[in-house]
């Protein structure tokens, strides 16, 4: 009898709101191996990018709808294409040649596309600006004196994890 009361109490605690709050940890958890591999080897695994994409679509479809997830994906792909176009224009004006592979990796682009179902375009842009600011701060402070590339996919992942924790704390308070 006592076990049945405890089970009934636990079922009452699992409201759709709390499940929605926890579902956002799936993309953050899938982003963690991307962060580690990008910092260690400067490579991003396609398997983890696919897992991140599936987790992003699932979390967005659960918290909003599948239609919203696909709309966010479409806008995210458009935003990524505009980002690449602007970067190519900058490289052409600044260096007189366009070599996107040295300025922006394919893993970075795939990470942005994999995350896009989670966020409307304005929020995705805010996430990318925050990740860029963290990247530049990391490069200037911790990478002083050494010339290397910035692990932008890793920084996007760190920013996503921070946003997820902040969002969870705001829902729980």
Tab-separated table of N, CA and C in Angstrom:
chain	number	residue	atom	x	y	z
A	1	UNK	N	0.832	-1.202	0.000
A	1	UNK	CA	0.000	0.000	0.000
A	1	UNK	C	0.874	1.263	0.000
A	2	UNK	N	1.931	1.207	0.777
A	2	UNK	CA	2.829	2.353	0.864
A	2	UNK	C	3.561	2.564	-0.464
A	3	UNK	N	3.931	1.481	-1.118
A	3	UNK	CA	4.611	1.564	-2.408
A	3	UNK	C	3.690	2.171	-3.464
A	4	UNK	N	2.407	1.852	-3.412
A	4	UNK	CA	1.444	2.394	-4.366
A	4	UNK	C	1.284	3.905	-4.170
A	5	UNK	N	1.295	4.374	-2.917
A	5	UNK	CA	1.214	5.808	-2.649
A	5	UNK	C	2.433	6.555	-3.201
A	6	UNK	N	3.617	5.991	-3.006
A	6	UNK	CA	4.836	6.610	-3.506
A	6	UNK	C	4.816	6.672	-5.024
A	7	UNK	N	4.363	5.599	-5.663
A	7	UNK	CA	4.288	5.564	-7.119
A	7	UNK	C	3.293	6.604	-7.635
A	8	UNK	N	2.164	6.753	-6.968
A	8	UNK	CA	1.164	7.738	-7.380
A	8	UNK	C	1.716	9.162	-7.222
A	9	UNK	N	2.462	9.396	-6.133
A	9	UNK	CA	3.066	10.712	-5.929
A	9	UNK	C	4.100	11.027	-7.008
A	10	UNK	N	4.909	10.037	-7.381
A	10	UNK	CA	5.923	10.248	-8.417
A	10	UNK	C	5.293	10.510	-9.780
A	11	UNK	N	4.155	9.846	-10.069
A	11	UNK	CA	3.482	10.090	-11.341
A	11	UNK	C	2.931	11.507	-11.414
A	12	UNK	N	2.482	12.050	-10.281
A	12	UNK	CA	1.970	13.415	-10.267
A	12	UNK	C	3.085	14.428	-10.535
A	13	UNK	N	4.306	14.121	-10.091
A	13	UNK	CA	5.417	15.044	-10.288
A	13	UNK	C	5.845	15.135	-11.746
A	14	UNK	N	5.696	14.069	-12.505
A	14	UNK	CA	6.118	14.066	-13.899
A	14	UNK	C	5.049	14.706	-14.775
A	15	UNK	N	5.005	15.996	-14.748
A	15	UNK	CA	4.070	16.733	-15.580
A	15	UNK	C	4.686	16.932	-16.958
A	16	UNK	N	3.897	17.241	-17.954
A	16	UNK	CA	4.465	17.513	-19.277
A	16	UNK	C	5.494	18.634	-19.264
A	17	UNK	N	5.327	19.602	-18.367
A	17	UNK	CA	6.283	20.699	-18.269
A	17	UNK	C	7.650	20.182	-17.849
A	18	UNK	N	7.698	19.273	-16.865
A	18	UNK	CA	8.988	18.778	-16.405
A	18	UNK	C	9.635	17.871	-17.446
A	19	UNK	N	8.850	17.101	-18.169
A	19	UNK	CA	9.404	16.266	-19.231
A	19	UNK	C	9.955	17.162	-20.338
A	20	UNK	N	9.249	18.224	-20.648
A	20	UNK	CA	9.719	19.165	-21.659
A	20	UNK	C	11.017	19.824	-21.219
A	21	UNK	N	11.156	20.086	-19.934
A	21	UNK	CA	12.390	20.684	-19.425
A	21	UNK	C	13.556	19.702	-19.542
A	22	UNK	N	13.307	18.437	-19.249
A	22	UNK	CA	14.373	17.441	-19.316
A	22	UNK	C	14.709	17.037	-20.743
A	23	UNK	N	13.770	17.146	-21.648
A	23	UNK	CA	13.993	16.717	-23.026
A	23	UNK	C	15.064	17.580	-23.702
A	24	UNK	N	15.257	18.795	-23.210
A	24	UNK	CA	16.271	19.683	-23.779
A	24	UNK	C	17.683	19.245	-23.433
A	25	UNK	N	17.825	18.333	-22.462
A	25	UNK	CA	19.155	17.834	-22.133
A	25	UNK	C	19.653	16.822	-23.163
A	26	UNK	N	18.773	16.254	-23.984
A	26	UNK	CA	19.202	15.293	-25.007
A	26	UNK	C	20.116	15.951	-26.048
A	27	UNK	N	19.738	17.093	-26.640
A	27	UNK	CA	20.680	17.738	-27.564
A	27	UNK	C	21.968	18.207	-26.884
A	28	UNK	N	21.859	18.662	-25.650
A	28	UNK	CA	23.064	19.093	-24.929
A	28	UNK	C	23.990	17.910	-24.679
A	29	UNK	N	23.413	16.759	-24.324
A	29	UNK	CA	24.221	15.556	-24.096
A	29	UNK	C	24.856	15.071	-25.402
A	30	UNK	N	24.127	15.157	-26.504
A	30	UNK	CA	24.688	14.762	-27.799
A	30	UNK	C	25.757	15.747	-28.262
A	31	UNK	N	25.709	16.956	-27.762
A	31	UNK	CA	26.686	17.976	-28.146
A	31	UNK	C	28.000	17.830	-27.375
A	32	UNK	N	27.955	17.178	-26.230
A	32	UNK	CA	29.150	17.039	-25.388
A	32	UNK	C	30.299	16.294	-26.083
A	33	UNK	N	30.068	15.146	-26.745
A	33	UNK	CA	31.188	14.501	-27.459
A	33	UNK	C	31.728	15.348	-28.617
A	34	UNK	N	30.872	16.171	-29.205
A	34	UNK	CA	31.325	17.069	-30.272
A	34	UNK	C	32.290	18.101	-29.700
A	35	UNK	N	31.959	18.620	-28.534
A	35	UNK	CA	32.826	19.596	-27.871
A	35	UNK	C	34.194	18.974	-27.586
A	36	UNK	N	34.177	17.783	-26.998
A	36	UNK	CA	35.432	17.124	-26.618
A	36	UNK	C	36.289	16.820	-27.849
A	37	UNK	N	35.679	16.253	-28.882
A	37	UNK	CA	36.474	15.896	-30.066
A	37	UNK	C	36.958	17.126	-30.823
A	38	UNK	N	36.162	18.194	-30.828
A	38	UNK	CA	36.597	19.401	-31.527
A	38	UNK	C	37.780	20.053	-30.813
A	39	UNK	N	37.780	20.027	-29.484
A	39	UNK	CA	38.899	20.605	-28.749
A	39	UNK	C	40.136	19.719	-28.822
A	40	UNK	N	39.953	18.420	-28.760
A	40	UNK	CA	41.105	17.519	-28.751
A	40	UNK	C	41.733	17.310	-30.121
A	41	UNK	N	40.886	17.001	-31.113
A	41	UNK	CA	41.415	16.595	-32.409
A	41	UNK	C	41.081	17.547	-33.545
A	42	UNK	N	40.271	18.552	-33.271
A	42	UNK	CA	39.806	19.495	-34.306
A	42	UNK	C	39.033	18.776	-35.399
A	43	UNK	N	38.376	17.707	-35.030
A	43	UNK	CA	37.519	16.937	-35.926
A	43	UNK	C	36.187	16.706	-35.220
A	44	UNK	N	35.126	16.642	-36.023
A	44	UNK	CA	33.788	16.399	-35.478
A	44	UNK	C	33.233	15.145	-36.153
A	45	UNK	N	32.759	14.216	-35.349
A	45	UNK	CA	32.244	12.948	-35.865
A	45	UNK	C	30.860	13.132	-36.487
A	46	UNK	N	30.681	12.531	-37.645
A	46	UNK	CA	29.385	12.589	-38.325
A	46	UNK	C	28.326	11.857	-37.499
A	47	UNK	N	28.730	10.805	-36.808
A	47	UNK	CA	27.794	10.049	-35.983
A	47	UNK	C	27.188	10.939	-34.886
A	48	UNK	N	28.039	11.738	-34.223
A	48	UNK	CA	27.529	12.600	-33.155
A	48	UNK	C	26.708	13.761	-33.714
A	49	UNK	N	27.076	14.237	-34.902
A	49	UNK	CA	26.260	15.279	-35.543
A	49	UNK	C	24.880	14.741	-35.897
A	50	UNK	N	24.818	13.481	-36.371
A	50	UNK	CA	23.517	12.854	-36.678
A	50	UNK	C	22.711	12.655	-35.398
A	51	UNK	N	23.383	12.232	-34.324
A	51	UNK	CA	22.687	12.059	-33.037
A	51	UNK	C	22.168	13.400	-32.529
A	52	UNK	N	22.953	14.446	-32.700
A	52	UNK	CA	22.528	15.790	-32.293
A	52	UNK	C	21.321	16.244	-33.106
A	53	UNK	N	21.344	15.987	-34.400
A	53	UNK	CA	20.224	16.368	-35.254
A	53	UNK	C	18.944	15.644	-34.833
A	54	UNK	N	19.027	14.341	-34.605
A	54	UNK	CA	17.848	13.562	-34.187
A	54	UNK	C	17.342	14.058	-32.831
A	55	UNK	N	18.262	14.299	-31.907
A	55	UNK	CA	17.857	14.798	-30.582
A	55	UNK	C	17.227	16.183	-30.687
A	56	UNK	N	17.741	17.016	-31.577
A	56	UNK	CA	17.184	18.363	-31.756
A	56	UNK	C	15.779	18.309	-32.338
A	57	UNK	N	15.591	17.472	-33.346
A	57	UNK	CA	14.260	17.339	-33.952
A	57	UNK	C	13.286	16.772	-32.925
A	58	UNK	N	13.705	15.754	-32.180
A	58	UNK	CA	12.840	15.140	-31.178
A	58	UNK	C	12.462	16.145	-30.087
A	59	UNK	N	13.443	16.887	-29.570
A	59	UNK	CA	13.167	17.857	-28.499
A	59	UNK	C	12.257	18.979	-28.991
A	60	UNK	N	12.502	19.452	-30.199
A	60	UNK	CA	11.664	20.520	-30.732
A	60	UNK	C	10.254	20.032	-31.045
A	61	UNK	N	10.159	18.833	-31.601
A	61	UNK	CA	8.838	18.284	-31.911
A	61	UNK	C	8.048	18.010	-30.635
A	62	UNK	N	8.726	17.588	-29.569
A	62	UNK	CA	8.025	17.321	-28.316
A	62	UNK	C	7.588	18.612	-27.639
A	63	UNK	N	8.476	19.611	-27.619
A	63	UNK	CA	8.134	20.835	-26.896
A	63	UNK	C	7.266	21.780	-27.715
A	64	UNK	N	7.377	21.741	-29.046
A	64	UNK	CA	6.532	22.590	-29.894
A	64	UNK	C	5.691	21.702	-30.807
A	65	UNK	N	6.204	21.426	-32.002
A	65	UNK	CA	5.551	20.509	-32.939
A	65	UNK	C	6.565	20.128	-34.006
A	66	UNK	N	6.267	19.071	-34.743
A	66	UNK	CA	7.163	18.654	-35.810
A	66	UNK	C	7.208	19.711	-36.912
A	67	UNK	N	6.078	20.343	-37.154
A	67	UNK	CA	6.036	21.409	-38.169
A	67	UNK	C	6.947	22.570	-37.766
A	68	UNK	N	6.921	22.941	-36.500
A	68	UNK	CA	7.798	24.018	-36.018
A	68	UNK	C	9.262	23.607	-36.143
A	69	UNK	N	9.566	22.354	-35.840
A	69	UNK	CA	10.945	21.876	-35.960
A	69	UNK	C	11.426	21.960	-37.405
A	70	UNK	N	10.581	21.562	-38.341
A	70	UNK	CA	10.969	21.600	-39.748
A	70	UNK	C	11.063	23.045	-40.270
A	71	UNK	N	10.198	23.911	-39.760
A	71	UNK	CA	10.278	25.328	-40.131
A	71	UNK	C	11.574	25.939	-39.605
A	72	UNK	N	11.907	25.623	-38.349
A	72	UNK	CA	13.166	26.111	-37.783
A	72	UNK	C	14.357	25.570	-38.573
A	73	UNK	N	14.257	24.312	-39.017
A	73	UNK	CA	15.336	23.723	-39.813
A	73	UNK	C	15.512	24.469	-41.132
A	74	UNK	N	14.420	24.777	-41.780
A	74	UNK	CA	14.481	25.516	-43.041
A	74	UNK	C	15.113	26.896	-42.837
A	75	UNK	N	14.671	27.598	-41.803
A	75	UNK	CA	15.244	28.913	-41.509
A	75	UNK	C	16.713	28.800	-41.104
A	76	UNK	N	17.044	27.752	-40.345
A	76	UNK	CA	18.431	27.555	-39.931
A	76	UNK	C	19.349	27.288	-41.105
A	77	UNK	N	18.889	26.496	-42.069
A	77	UNK	CA	19.686	26.237	-43.276
A	77	UNK	C	19.872	27.519	-44.084
A	78	UNK	N	18.821	28.324	-44.157
A	78	UNK	CA	18.920	29.606	-44.854
A	78	UNK	C	19.904	30.529	-44.147
A	79	UNK	N	19.830	30.566	-42.831
A	79	UNK	CA	20.750	31.386	-42.046
A	79	UNK	C	22.191	30.923	-42.228
A	80	UNK	N	22.404	29.606	-42.241
A	80	UNK	CA	23.753	29.066	-42.448
A	80	UNK	C	24.272	29.419	-43.846
A	81	UNK	N	23.398	29.351	-44.847
A	81	UNK	CA	23.806	29.716	-46.214
A	81	UNK	C	24.162	31.201	-46.286
A	82	UNK	N	23.374	32.052	-45.642
A	82	UNK	CA	23.693	33.488	-45.610
A	82	UNK	C	25.007	33.756	-44.878
A	83	UNK	N	25.239	33.018	-43.812
A	83	UNK	CA	26.486	33.143	-43.070
A	83	UNK	C	27.675	32.787	-43.962
A	84	UNK	N	27.548	31.704	-44.713
A	84	UNK	CA	28.633	31.287	-45.609
A	84	UNK	C	28.826	32.316	-46.735
A	85	UNK	N	27.747	32.851	-47.242
A	85	UNK	CA	27.831	33.862	-48.298
A	85	UNK	C	28.526	35.128	-47.789
A	86	UNK	N	28.169	35.571	-46.600
A	86	UNK	CA	28.808	36.756	-46.015
A	86	UNK	C	30.288	36.495	-45.731
A	87	UNK	N	30.606	35.312	-45.246
A	87	UNK	CA	32.001	34.975	-44.983
A	87	UNK	C	32.806	34.934	-46.278
A	88	UNK	N	32.225	34.368	-47.337
A	88	UNK	CA	32.898	34.338	-48.636
A	88	UNK	C	33.121	35.752	-49.169
A	89	UNK	N	32.134	36.621	-48.996
A	89	UNK	CA	32.281	38.015	-49.422
A	89	UNK	C	33.373	38.727	-48.652
A	90	UNK	N	33.417	38.496	-47.343
A	90	UNK	CA	34.464	39.107	-46.528
A	90	UNK	C	35.850	38.623	-46.955
A	91	UNK	N	35.989	37.315	-47.148
A	91	UNK	CA	37.284	36.771	-47.554
A	91	UNK	C	37.711	37.295	-48.921
A	92	UNK	N	36.754	37.462	-49.822
A	92	UNK	CA	37.055	37.987	-51.159
A	92	UNK	C	37.533	39.444	-51.074
A	93	UNK	N	36.870	40.248	-50.261
A	93	UNK	CA	37.262	41.652	-50.113
A	93	UNK	C	38.580	41.805	-49.353
A	94	UNK	N	38.756	41.017	-48.324
A	94	UNK	CA	39.928	41.160	-47.457
A	94	UNK	C	41.189	40.543	-48.046
A	95	UNK	N	41.087	39.326	-48.567
A	95	UNK	CA	42.272	38.593	-49.011
A	95	UNK	C	42.326	38.359	-50.526
A	96	UNK	N	41.314	38.815	-51.233
A	96	UNK	CA	41.218	38.677	-52.681
A	96	UNK	C	41.052	37.228	-53.152
A	97	UNK	N	40.787	36.320	-52.230
A	97	UNK	CA	40.504	34.933	-52.606
A	97	UNK	C	39.531	34.343	-51.594
A	98	UNK	N	38.849	33.316	-52.018
A	98	UNK	CA	37.850	32.682	-51.154
A	98	UNK	C	38.305	31.258	-50.868
A	99	UNK	N	38.648	31.013	-49.599
A	99	UNK	CA	38.978	29.662	-49.144
A	99	UNK	C	38.199	29.420	-47.864
A	100	UNK	N	36.948	29.023	-48.035
A	100	UNK	CA	36.074	28.844	-46.876
A	100	UNK	C	36.538	27.722	-45.963
A	101	UNK	N	37.173	26.702	-46.514
A	101	UNK	CA	37.605	25.559	-45.715
A	101	UNK	C	38.600	25.913	-44.626
A	102	UNK	N	39.389	26.961	-44.839
A	102	UNK	CA	40.340	27.377	-43.815
A	102	UNK	C	39.706	28.318	-42.804
A	103	UNK	N	38.656	28.995	-43.177
A	103	UNK	CA	38.021	29.961	-42.280
A	103	UNK	C	36.853	29.359	-41.500
A	104	UNK	N	36.203	28.376	-42.078
A	104	UNK	CA	34.996	27.828	-41.462
A	104	UNK	C	34.906	26.364	-41.871
A	105	UNK	N	34.945	25.458	-40.907
A	105	UNK	CA	34.950	24.039	-41.219
A	105	UNK	C	33.569	23.484	-41.526
A	106	UNK	N	33.554	22.355	-42.191
A	106	UNK	CA	32.287	21.688	-42.505
A	106	UNK	C	31.583	21.219	-41.235
A	107	UNK	N	32.368	20.849	-40.218
A	107	UNK	CA	31.773	20.438	-38.941
A	107	UNK	C	31.035	21.576	-38.259
A	108	UNK	N	31.565	22.780	-38.387
A	108	UNK	CA	30.906	23.957	-37.822
A	108	UNK	C	29.557	24.181	-38.496
A	109	UNK	N	29.564	24.103	-39.807
A	109	UNK	CA	28.329	24.301	-40.573
A	109	UNK	C	27.307	23.208	-40.264
A	110	UNK	N	27.758	21.962	-40.213
A	110	UNK	CA	26.839	20.853	-39.897
A	110	UNK	C	26.300	20.962	-38.474
A	111	UNK	N	27.127	21.482	-37.564
A	111	UNK	CA	26.657	21.666	-36.181
A	111	UNK	C	25.546	22.709	-36.122
A	112	UNK	N	25.699	23.778	-36.874
A	112	UNK	CA	24.658	24.810	-36.919
A	112	UNK	C	23.361	24.232	-37.489
A	113	UNK	N	23.476	23.464	-38.561
A	113	UNK	CA	22.283	22.870	-39.173
A	113	UNK	C	21.650	21.844	-38.248
A	114	UNK	N	22.472	21.061	-37.525
A	114	UNK	CA	21.933	20.058	-36.603
A	114	UNK	C	21.200	20.703	-35.431
A	115	UNK	N	21.618	21.894	-35.029
A	115	UNK	CA	20.962	22.586	-33.913
A	115	UNK	C	19.741	23.398	-34.337
A	116	UNK	N	19.635	23.689	-35.609
A	116	UNK	CA	18.600	24.616	-36.069
A	116	UNK	C	17.164	24.194	-35.765
A	117	UNK	N	16.792	22.912	-35.676
A	117	UNK	CA	15.404	22.611	-35.311
A	117	UNK	C	15.023	23.075	-33.905
A	118	UNK	N	16.007	23.278	-33.043
A	118	UNK	CA	15.715	23.676	-31.658
A	118	UNK	C	15.295	25.132	-31.506
A	119	UNK	N	15.772	25.987	-32.402
A	119	UNK	CA	15.632	27.418	-32.183
A	119	UNK	C	14.977	28.117	-33.366
A	120	UNK	N	14.118	29.099	-33.080
A	120	UNK	CA	13.679	30.004	-34.150
A	120	UNK	C	14.903	30.781	-34.650
A	121	UNK	N	14.826	31.370	-35.842
A	121	UNK	CA	16.011	32.016	-36.424
A	121	UNK	C	16.651	33.085	-35.538
A	122	UNK	N	15.852	33.881	-34.858
A	122	UNK	CA	16.435	34.933	-34.015
A	122	UNK	C	17.196	34.331	-32.833
A	123	UNK	N	16.647	33.276	-32.240
A	123	UNK	CA	17.328	32.629	-31.115
A	123	UNK	C	18.579	31.888	-31.584
A	124	UNK	N	18.525	31.284	-32.769
A	124	UNK	CA	19.706	30.627	-33.319
A	124	UNK	C	20.805	31.653	-33.577
A	125	UNK	N	20.426	32.795	-34.078
A	125	UNK	CA	21.404	33.857	-34.317
A	125	UNK	C	22.005	34.346	-33.000
A	126	UNK	N	21.178	34.473	-31.967
A	126	UNK	CA	21.697	34.861	-30.646
A	126	UNK	C	22.679	33.822	-30.117
A	127	UNK	N	22.355	32.538	-30.301
A	127	UNK	CA	23.239	31.465	-29.874
A	127	UNK	C	24.577	31.545	-30.612
A	128	UNK	N	24.528	31.793	-31.919
A	128	UNK	CA	25.755	31.867	-32.707
A	128	UNK	C	26.599	33.087	-32.344
A	129	UNK	N	25.948	34.205	-32.057
A	129	UNK	CA	26.683	35.406	-31.643
A	129	UNK	C	27.344	35.163	-30.281
A	130	UNK	N	26.625	34.530	-29.370
A	130	UNK	CA	27.201	34.209	-28.060
A	130	UNK	C	28.375	33.244	-28.214
A	131	UNK	N	28.223	32.233	-29.077
A	131	UNK	CA	29.312	31.280	-29.309
A	131	UNK	C	30.513	31.976	-29.944
A	132	UNK	N	30.268	32.909	-30.847
A	132	UNK	CA	31.368	33.645	-31.476
A	132	UNK	C	32.092	34.516	-30.447
A	133	UNK	N	31.337	35.141	-29.556
A	133	UNK	CA	31.960	35.972	-28.520
A	133	UNK	C	32.800	35.115	-27.575
A	134	UNK	N	32.278	33.958	-27.192
A	134	UNK	CA	33.040	33.043	-26.331
A	134	UNK	C	34.285	32.554	-27.070
A	135	UNK	N	34.135	32.264	-28.356
A	135	UNK	CA	35.270	31.794	-29.160
A	135	UNK	C	36.375	32.836	-29.228
A	136	UNK	N	35.996	34.070	-29.480
A	136	UNK	CA	36.999	35.132	-29.575
A	136	UNK	C	37.670	35.388	-28.230
A	137	UNK	N	36.901	35.347	-27.153
A	137	UNK	CA	37.485	35.523	-25.826
A	137	UNK	C	38.450	34.384	-25.513
A	138	UNK	N	38.056	33.167	-25.824
A	138	UNK	CA	38.927	32.007	-25.603
A	138	UNK	C	40.208	32.149	-26.414
A	139	UNK	N	40.082	32.554	-27.649
A	139	UNK	CA	41.240	32.683	-28.532
A	139	UNK	C	42.205	33.752	-28.024
A	140	UNK	N	41.670	34.877	-27.565
A	140	UNK	CA	42.523	35.977	-27.110
A	140	UNK	C	43.144	35.707	-25.745
A	141	UNK	N	42.407	35.068	-24.844
A	141	UNK	CA	42.898	34.890	-23.474
A	141	UNK	C	43.710	33.603	-23.328
A	142	UNK	N	43.148	32.482	-23.691
A	142	UNK	CA	43.792	31.201	-23.438
A	142	UNK	C	44.738	30.758	-24.546
A	143	UNK	N	44.583	31.281	-25.712
A	143	UNK	CA	45.380	30.837	-26.847
A	143	UNK	C	46.418	31.885	-27.235
A	144	UNK	N	46.785	32.725	-26.307
A	144	UNK	CA	47.700	33.843	-26.567
A	144	UNK	C	49.074	33.317	-26.996
A	145	UNK	N	49.601	33.904	-28.052
A	145	UNK	CA	50.931	33.553	-28.507
A	145	UNK	C	50.983	32.397	-29.499
A	146	UNK	N	50.010	31.537	-29.486
A	146	UNK	CA	49.977	30.415	-30.432
A	146	UNK	C	48.988	30.740	-31.532
A	147	UNK	N	49.354	30.430	-32.737
A	147	UNK	CA	48.443	30.670	-33.859
A	147	UNK	C	47.802	29.346	-34.223
A	148	UNK	N	46.527	29.260	-34.019
A	148	UNK	CA	45.795	28.046	-34.372
A	148	UNK	C	44.368	28.430	-34.733
A	149	UNK	N	43.597	27.430	-35.064
A	149	UNK	CA	42.204	27.688	-35.416
A	149	UNK	C	41.335	27.644	-34.168
A	150	UNK	N	40.159	28.198	-34.301
A	150	UNK	CA	39.204	28.235	-33.189
A	150	UNK	C	38.260	27.048	-33.320
A	151	UNK	N	38.073	26.269	-32.261
A	151	UNK	CA	37.125	25.149	-32.316
A	151	UNK	C	35.686	25.657	-32.188
A	152	UNK	N	35.152	26.201	-33.278
A	152	UNK	CA	33.850	26.864	-33.217
A	152	UNK	C	32.716	25.881	-32.939
A	153	UNK	N	32.767	24.680	-33.495
A	153	UNK	CA	31.717	23.691	-33.202
A	153	UNK	C	31.709	23.370	-31.707
A	154	UNK	N	32.890	23.281	-31.117
A	154	UNK	CA	32.971	23.049	-29.679
A	154	UNK	C	32.402	24.204	-28.875
A	155	UNK	N	32.664	25.414	-29.340
A	155	UNK	CA	32.132	26.594	-28.652
A	155	UNK	C	30.610	26.686	-28.791
A	156	UNK	N	30.096	26.300	-29.941
A	156	UNK	CA	28.637	26.253	-30.106
A	156	UNK	C	28.048	25.243	-29.127
A	157	UNK	N	28.708	24.100	-28.984
A	157	UNK	CA	28.242	23.080	-28.048
A	157	UNK	C	28.269	23.561	-26.607
A	158	UNK	N	29.346	24.245	-26.225
A	158	UNK	CA	29.427	24.791	-24.858
A	158	UNK	C	28.314	25.808	-24.632
A	159	UNK	N	28.075	26.648	-25.621
A	159	UNK	CA	27.003	27.644	-25.507
A	159	UNK	C	25.645	26.961	-25.397
A	160	UNK	N	25.420	25.905	-26.178
A	160	UNK	CA	24.156	25.164	-26.090
A	160	UNK	C	23.969	24.544	-24.710
A	161	UNK	N	25.021	23.984	-24.161
A	161	UNK	CA	24.927	23.383	-22.823
A	161	UNK	C	24.596	24.456	-21.794
A	162	UNK	N	25.239	25.621	-21.884
A	162	UNK	CA	24.940	26.722	-20.955
A	162	UNK	C	23.496	27.192	-21.102
A	163	UNK	N	23.032	27.341	-22.344
A	163	UNK	CA	21.644	27.766	-22.587
A	163	UNK	C	20.667	26.730	-22.028
A	164	UNK	N	20.985	25.458	-22.186
A	164	UNK	CA	20.110	24.401	-21.680
A	164	UNK	C	20.020	24.438	-20.160
A	165	UNK	N	21.153	24.607	-19.496
A	165	UNK	CA	21.158	24.668	-18.030
A	165	UNK	C	20.396	25.900	-17.549
A	166	UNK	N	20.609	27.050	-18.197
A	166	UNK	CA	19.897	28.279	-17.808
A	166	UNK	C	18.400	28.120	-18.033
A	167	UNK	N	18.009	27.548	-19.179
A	167	UNK	CA	16.603	27.330	-19.475
A	167	UNK	C	15.959	26.386	-18.453
A	168	UNK	N	16.675	25.331	-18.082
A	168	UNK	CA	16.169	24.380	-17.091
A	168	UNK	C	15.992	25.054	-15.736
A	169	UNK	N	16.987	25.855	-15.328
A	169	UNK	CA	16.879	26.554	-14.051
A	169	UNK	C	15.721	27.539	-14.041
A	170	UNK	N	15.498	28.208	-15.163
A	170	UNK	CA	14.383	29.152	-15.238
A	170	UNK	C	13.029	28.439	-15.180
A	171	UNK	N	12.940	27.248	-15.752
A	171	UNK	CA	11.687	26.499	-15.693
A	171	UNK	C	11.414	25.943	-14.311
A	172	UNK	N	12.483	25.593	-13.591
A	172	UNK	CA	12.310	24.985	-12.280
A	172	UNK	C	12.065	25.998	-11.174
A	173	UNK	N	12.444	27.242	-11.413
A	173	UNK	CA	12.268	28.244	-10.345
A	173	UNK	C	10.937	28.895	-10.373
